[in-house]
Amino acid sequence: MSERKTVSQLSEGDKGRKPVSAFPHSPLLASAELPKSAEGDPVFAEPWQATVFAMTVRLHEQGVFSWSEWAEALSTELYKPGRRADASDYYDCWVAALSRLVTELSIASGRELDALTRSWQRAAEATPHGKPIVIENDPLRWRRVRAPILEGPNVRLRPPCEADIEARFLLGSDPDIAEMFGVSREDVRPITRERAAAWVRNLGEHPHAWVIEIQGTCAGEIRLDRVDQHDRRASMAIGLYNRALLGRGFGSEAIDLLLKHAFGPMRLHRIGIRVLSYNERAIRAYEKSGFVVEGREREAAFVNGTWHDDVMMGLLDHEFLGRPAPVDSRR
C-alpha cells in the first residue's frame, strides 16, 4: 500500500494545486470516511487524489452542487458492495460520486465524461516519465467540453457545428434585425462565408453559448456572458436572424430553456439583460419570461443618427423558479 501524504508533502509534479489548508471551512472536510492525519488534515496516497479532492471542494464552493447532494452521492458509492477491505479505493469513490453528480445535474453527459476519461488516458500515455500529467498533453484534444444540449418542444439549444457556417451565411444580414442590436442601417454589411465561419468559431469557443435550432436548422444564438461564479450572476444575449420566425414564441422558448439551465444546474442567482428602448418586441419577450425593468441608461446608443436609451432588466432565481409554467401558444 502506498504511503499516504498530506498536500504539503506531495511531489513537485503536484505543486500549484490549491492546498487543503485553503479550504478550512469546507463542509466536504466532514465527508464520510475521509482519511486524515493526526492533525486532522486529509491525506492522499497519490497526487491525483489531492486533485480530485480540491476539484470537488472548488465545485461545491461555486454552487455547482450542495453539501447534501454531495453527501448522498458519496455515501452511495462508499457503501456499494465490493469495496476494498483496506479502503484504498476511497478516492475512486470520490471520482464516481463526482461523475454521477455532474451527469445528473446536466453539467456534463455520460458521453462527455467518457470522452474526457479517454483524453486523460491519452495524455498519460503521451507524458514523459517523471513529468506531471496534464490534459493538454493529449495529442487529440482540440476543444473544451461543450455546453450541454437543451431541448424544448419546438426549440433546441446546442453547440455549433460545421453545417452552421452555411446556415448562418444563408440567413444573411437583415437591416431591420441588425437595428434591434444597435447597428445603424448604413453600417450593415452583407455577411460573407468567412464572417459566418468566424461566428461559428466564436460560439464554439464560448463556454456558455448555444446555437438556436428551429425546424432542424440554425436560426440564431443565445449566450450567457460575464458569468460570475462568486456572485452567481451573468448577463444574457439572444439573437434570432430569420425574420419569418420572429413573433412566434420561439425566442421565448429559447430564453426559458436557457433560464432553466442557468438557475438549475448552473445555480446562478441573477440574470441581467440590456435592450434598446425601441426594441419593444424583445422587451415584451423578456417580460414574458419574468424579467423586470430595473432602470434606464439614458442616451447610451447612437443609432441611425439619434441617441437612444438602454433599458436594464433583471431576473432572480426565486422569481423564475416560483412562477407558473409557461403555456406553448403554438399548440
Coordinates of C-alpha atoms in Angstrom, one line a residue:
M1 CA 0.0 0.0 0.0
S2 CA 1.4 3.4 -0.9
E3 CA 2.5 5.8 1.8
R4 CA -0.1 8.5 2.5
K5 CA 0.8 12.2 2.3
T6 CA -0.7 15.5 3.2
V7 CA -0.9 18.1 0.4
S8 CA 2.3 19.8 1.7
Q9 CA 4.2 16.6 1.2
L10 CA 3.1 15.9 -2.4
S11 CA 5.6 15.7 -5.2
E12 CA 6.8 18.6 -7.3
G13 CA 4.5 17.5 -10.1
D14 CA 1.5 18.3 -8.0
K15 CA 2.6 21.8 -6.9
G16 CA 0.4 24.7 -7.9
R17 CA -2.8 23.0 -6.9
K18 CA -4.8 24.7 -4.2
P19 CA -3.7 23.3 -0.7
V20 CA -6.3 21.8 1.6
S21 CA -5.5 24.4 4.2
A22 CA -7.1 26.9 1.7
F23 CA -10.5 25.2 2.4
P24 CA -10.6 25.3 6.2
H25 CA -14.4 25.8 6.4
S26 CA -15.5 23.5 3.6
P27 CA -18.2 21.1 4.7
L28 CA -16.6 18.5 2.5
L29 CA -13.9 18.1 5.2
A30 CA -16.6 16.3 7.1
S31 CA -17.2 13.8 4.2
A32 CA -17.8 10.2 5.4
E33 CA -14.6 8.1 6.0
L34 CA -12.3 10.9 4.8
P35 CA -8.7 9.7 5.6
K36 CA -7.0 12.2 7.9
S37 CA -3.6 12.7 9.6
A38 CA -3.2 13.0 13.3
E39 CA -3.5 16.8 12.8
G40 CA -6.9 16.4 11.1
D41 CA -5.7 17.1 7.6
P42 CA -6.8 15.0 4.6
V43 CA -4.1 12.6 3.4
F44 CA -3.5 11.2 0.0
A45 CA -1.7 8.2 -1.4
E46 CA -1.3 9.7 -4.9
P47 CA -1.2 13.3 -6.3
W48 CA -4.4 12.6 -8.4
Q49 CA -6.3 12.1 -5.2
A50 CA -5.4 15.6 -4.0
T51 CA -6.5 16.9 -7.3
V52 CA -9.9 15.2 -7.1
F53 CA -10.4 16.5 -3.5
A54 CA -9.5 20.1 -4.5
M55 CA -11.7 19.9 -7.6
T56 CA -14.7 18.7 -5.7
V57 CA -14.3 21.3 -3.0
R58 CA -14.0 24.1 -5.6
L59 CA -17.1 22.9 -7.5
H60 CA -19.0 22.9 -4.2
E61 CA -17.8 26.4 -3.4
Q62 CA -19.0 27.6 -6.8
G63 CA -22.5 26.3 -6.0
V64 CA -22.5 23.5 -8.6
F65 CA -23.9 21.1 -6.0
S66 CA -25.0 21.3 -2.4
W67 CA -23.5 19.6 0.6
S68 CA -26.5 17.3 0.9
E69 CA -26.2 16.3 -2.7
W70 CA -22.5 15.5 -2.3
A71 CA -23.0 13.6 0.9
E72 CA -25.7 11.4 -0.7
A73 CA -23.7 10.8 -3.8
L74 CA -20.6 9.9 -1.9
S75 CA -22.4 7.6 0.6
T76 CA -24.0 5.7 -2.4
E77 CA -20.5 5.0 -3.7
L78 CA -18.9 4.2 -0.4
Y79 CA -21.5 1.6 0.6
K80 CA -21.7 -0.2 -2.6
P81 CA -20.8 -3.9 -2.5
G82 CA -17.3 -4.8 -3.5
R83 CA -15.4 -2.1 -1.6
R84 CA -11.7 -2.9 -0.8
A85 CA -11.2 -4.0 2.8
D86 CA -8.3 -1.6 3.3
A87 CA -10.3 1.3 1.9
S88 CA -7.5 2.1 -0.6
D89 CA -10.3 2.8 -3.2
Y90 CA -11.7 5.6 -1.2
Y91 CA -10.9 8.3 -3.7
D92 CA -12.1 6.1 -6.5
C93 CA -15.5 6.6 -4.8
W94 CA -15.0 10.3 -4.9
V95 CA -14.4 10.2 -8.6
A96 CA -17.5 8.0 -9.1
A97 CA -19.6 10.3 -6.9
L98 CA -18.4 13.5 -8.7
S99 CA -19.0 11.9 -12.1
R100 CA -22.5 10.9 -11.1
L101 CA -23.3 14.4 -9.9
V102 CA -22.1 16.3 -12.9
T103 CA -24.1 13.9 -15.1
E104 CA -27.3 14.1 -13.0
L105 CA -27.1 17.9 -12.9
S106 CA -26.6 18.1 -16.7
I107 CA -23.2 19.7 -16.2
A108 CA -21.8 17.1 -18.5
S109 CA -23.3 14.0 -20.2
G110 CA -22.0 10.5 -19.7
R111 CA -20.7 10.6 -23.2
E112 CA -18.7 13.8 -22.4
L113 CA -17.3 12.2 -19.3
D114 CA -16.2 9.1 -21.2
A115 CA -14.5 11.3 -23.8
L116 CA -12.8 13.3 -21.1
T117 CA -11.6 10.0 -19.5
R118 CA -10.1 8.8 -22.8
S119 CA -8.5 12.2 -23.2
W120 CA -6.7 11.9 -19.8
Q121 CA -5.6 8.4 -20.8
R122 CA -4.1 9.6 -24.0
A123 CA -2.4 12.5 -22.1
A124 CA -0.9 10.0 -19.6
E125 CA 0.5 7.8 -22.5
A126 CA 2.0 10.9 -24.1
T127 CA 3.6 12.3 -20.9
P128 CA 7.3 11.5 -20.4
H129 CA 8.1 9.5 -17.3
G130 CA 8.6 11.7 -14.2
K131 CA 6.6 14.7 -15.7
P132 CA 3.2 15.8 -14.4
I133 CA 0.3 14.6 -16.4
V134 CA -1.8 17.5 -17.8
I135 CA -4.7 17.1 -20.2
E136 CA -3.0 19.5 -22.7
N137 CA -0.6 16.6 -23.4
D138 CA -3.5 14.7 -25.1
P139 CA -2.5 14.9 -28.8
L140 CA -6.1 14.6 -29.9
R141 CA -7.5 17.2 -27.6
W142 CA -8.5 20.4 -29.5
R143 CA -11.5 21.8 -27.7
R144 CA -13.1 22.1 -24.3
V145 CA -16.1 20.2 -23.1
R146 CA -19.1 21.8 -24.8
A147 CA -22.2 23.3 -23.3
P148 CA -25.0 20.8 -22.8
I149 CA -27.8 20.4 -25.4
L150 CA -31.1 21.9 -24.1
E151 CA -34.3 20.7 -25.8
G152 CA -37.8 22.1 -25.8
P153 CA -41.0 21.2 -27.8
N154 CA -40.1 23.5 -30.7
V155 CA -36.5 24.8 -30.0
R156 CA -33.2 23.0 -29.5
L157 CA -30.2 24.8 -28.0
R158 CA -26.9 23.1 -29.0
P159 CA -23.3 23.7 -29.6
P160 CA -22.4 24.9 -33.1
C161 CA -21.3 22.5 -35.9
E162 CA -19.7 23.0 -39.3
A163 CA -23.1 22.9 -41.1
D164 CA -24.0 26.1 -39.2
I165 CA -21.5 28.1 -41.3
E166 CA -23.6 27.7 -44.4
A167 CA -26.9 28.2 -42.5
R168 CA -25.6 31.4 -40.9
F169 CA -24.4 32.6 -44.3
L170 CA -27.9 32.0 -45.8
L171 CA -29.6 33.9 -43.0
G172 CA -27.8 37.0 -44.3
S173 CA -27.8 40.4 -42.7
D174 CA -31.3 41.8 -42.2
P175 CA -31.1 45.6 -41.6
D176 CA -34.3 45.5 -39.5
I177 CA -32.8 42.8 -37.2
A178 CA -29.4 44.5 -37.0
E179 CA -31.1 47.7 -36.0
M180 CA -32.5 46.0 -32.9
F181 CA -29.0 45.2 -31.9
G182 CA -27.9 48.8 -32.1
V183 CA -26.4 48.8 -35.6
S184 CA -27.2 51.7 -37.8
R185 CA -28.6 50.8 -41.2
E186 CA -25.7 52.5 -43.1
D187 CA -23.3 50.2 -41.1
V188 CA -25.0 46.9 -42.0
R189 CA -22.7 44.8 -44.3
P190 CA -23.6 41.6 -46.2
I191 CA -22.4 38.5 -44.4
T192 CA -19.7 36.5 -46.0
R193 CA -18.8 32.8 -45.5
E194 CA -15.7 34.0 -43.8
R195 CA -17.7 36.0 -41.3
A196 CA -20.2 33.1 -40.9
A197 CA -17.2 30.8 -40.1
A198 CA -15.9 33.3 -37.6
W199 CA -19.4 33.5 -36.0
V200 CA -19.5 29.7 -35.6
R201 CA -15.9 29.6 -34.3
N202 CA -16.6 32.2 -31.7
L203 CA -19.7 30.4 -30.4
G204 CA -17.7 27.2 -30.2
E205 CA -15.0 28.9 -28.1
H206 CA -17.6 30.5 -25.7
P207 CA -18.2 28.3 -22.6
H208 CA -21.9 29.3 -22.3
A209 CA -23.2 29.8 -25.8
W210 CA -25.7 27.9 -27.9
V211 CA -27.0 27.8 -31.5
I212 CA -30.8 28.2 -31.5
E213 CA -32.0 25.4 -33.8
I214 CA -35.6 25.7 -35.1
Q215 CA -37.2 23.3 -37.5
G216 CA -33.9 21.4 -37.8
T217 CA -31.7 24.4 -38.8
C218 CA -29.6 27.2 -37.2
A219 CA -31.8 30.2 -36.6
G220 CA -29.7 32.3 -34.2
E221 CA -27.7 32.3 -30.9
I222 CA -28.2 32.7 -27.2
R223 CA -25.4 33.2 -24.6
L224 CA -24.6 33.8 -21.0
D225 CA -21.9 36.4 -20.9
R226 CA -19.8 37.6 -17.9
V227 CA -20.6 34.6 -15.8
D228 CA -19.5 35.3 -12.2
Q229 CA -19.5 32.2 -10.1
H230 CA -18.8 34.1 -6.8
D231 CA -21.8 36.4 -7.2
R232 CA -23.7 33.7 -9.1
R233 CA -24.7 36.2 -11.8
A234 CA -24.5 36.6 -15.6
S235 CA -25.9 38.6 -18.5
M236 CA -27.9 37.1 -21.3
A237 CA -27.8 37.9 -25.0
I238 CA -30.1 36.4 -27.7
G239 CA -30.4 36.9 -31.5
L240 CA -32.8 35.3 -34.0
Y241 CA -31.7 36.1 -37.6
N242 CA -34.7 34.7 -39.5
R243 CA -37.4 37.4 -39.9
A244 CA -40.0 34.7 -40.6
L245 CA -39.5 33.2 -37.1
L246 CA -39.9 36.5 -35.1
G247 CA -43.0 37.0 -33.0
R248 CA -43.9 33.3 -33.0
G249 CA -42.8 32.4 -29.5
F250 CA -39.5 30.7 -30.5
G251 CA -37.4 33.3 -28.8
S252 CA -39.4 33.0 -25.5
E253 CA -38.9 29.2 -25.6
A254 CA -35.2 29.6 -26.1
I255 CA -35.0 32.0 -23.2
D256 CA -37.0 29.6 -21.0
L257 CA -34.6 26.7 -21.8
L258 CA -31.6 28.8 -21.0
L259 CA -33.0 30.2 -17.7
K260 CA -33.9 26.6 -16.5
H261 CA -30.3 25.7 -17.1
A262 CA -28.9 28.9 -15.6
F263 CA -31.0 28.8 -12.4
G264 CA -30.9 24.9 -12.2
P265 CA -27.6 23.1 -12.9
M266 CA -25.5 26.3 -13.1
R267 CA -27.0 27.6 -9.8
L268 CA -27.0 31.2 -10.8
H269 CA -28.9 33.7 -8.7
R270 CA -29.3 36.6 -11.1
I271 CA -29.5 37.1 -14.9
G272 CA -29.3 40.6 -16.3
I273 CA -30.0 42.0 -19.8
R274 CA -29.9 45.3 -21.5
V275 CA -32.0 46.2 -24.5
L276 CA -32.6 49.2 -26.6
S277 CA -35.7 51.1 -25.6
Y278 CA -37.2 51.0 -29.1
N279 CA -36.9 47.1 -29.3
E280 CA -40.4 46.7 -27.9
R281 CA -40.8 43.1 -29.2
A282 CA -37.7 42.0 -27.3
I283 CA -38.9 43.8 -24.1
R284 CA -42.2 42.0 -24.3
A285 CA -40.5 38.7 -24.7
Y286 CA -38.2 39.3 -21.7
E287 CA -41.2 40.4 -19.6
K288 CA -43.0 37.2 -20.6
S289 CA -40.0 35.3 -19.3
G290 CA -40.2 37.1 -15.9
F291 CA -37.6 39.9 -16.4
V292 CA -38.5 43.2 -14.8
V293 CA -37.3 46.7 -15.7
E294 CA -34.7 47.8 -13.1
G295 CA -33.5 51.0 -14.7
R296 CA -32.7 53.0 -17.8
E297 CA -29.3 54.2 -19.1
R298 CA -30.1 57.4 -21.0
E299 CA -28.8 58.1 -24.5
A300 CA -26.5 55.1 -24.3
A301 CA -26.6 54.2 -28.0
F302 CA -26.2 56.3 -31.2
V303 CA -28.2 54.5 -33.9
N304 CA -29.3 55.9 -37.2
G305 CA -28.2 59.4 -36.2
T306 CA -30.2 59.5 -33.0
W307 CA -29.4 58.9 -29.3
H308 CA -31.4 56.0 -27.7
D309 CA -31.8 54.7 -24.2
D310 CA -30.8 51.3 -22.9
V311 CA -33.4 49.5 -20.7
M312 CA -31.8 47.5 -17.9
M313 CA -33.8 44.3 -16.9
G314 CA -33.1 41.6 -14.4
L315 CA -34.5 38.3 -13.1
L316 CA -33.7 36.4 -9.9
D317 CA -33.7 32.6 -9.4
H318 CA -36.6 32.5 -6.9
E319 CA -38.7 34.7 -9.2
F320 CA -38.2 32.4 -12.2
L321 CA -38.4 29.1 -10.3
G322 CA -41.6 30.2 -8.4
R323 CA -43.6 31.3 -11.5
P324 CA -46.2 29.1 -13.2
A325 CA -45.1 27.0 -16.2
P326 CA -45.4 28.9 -19.5
V327 CA -48.1 27.8 -22.0
D328 CA -47.0 27.0 -25.5
S329 CA -49.1 29.3 -27.7
R330 CA -48.3 27.4 -30.9
R331 CA -50.2 24.3 -29.7

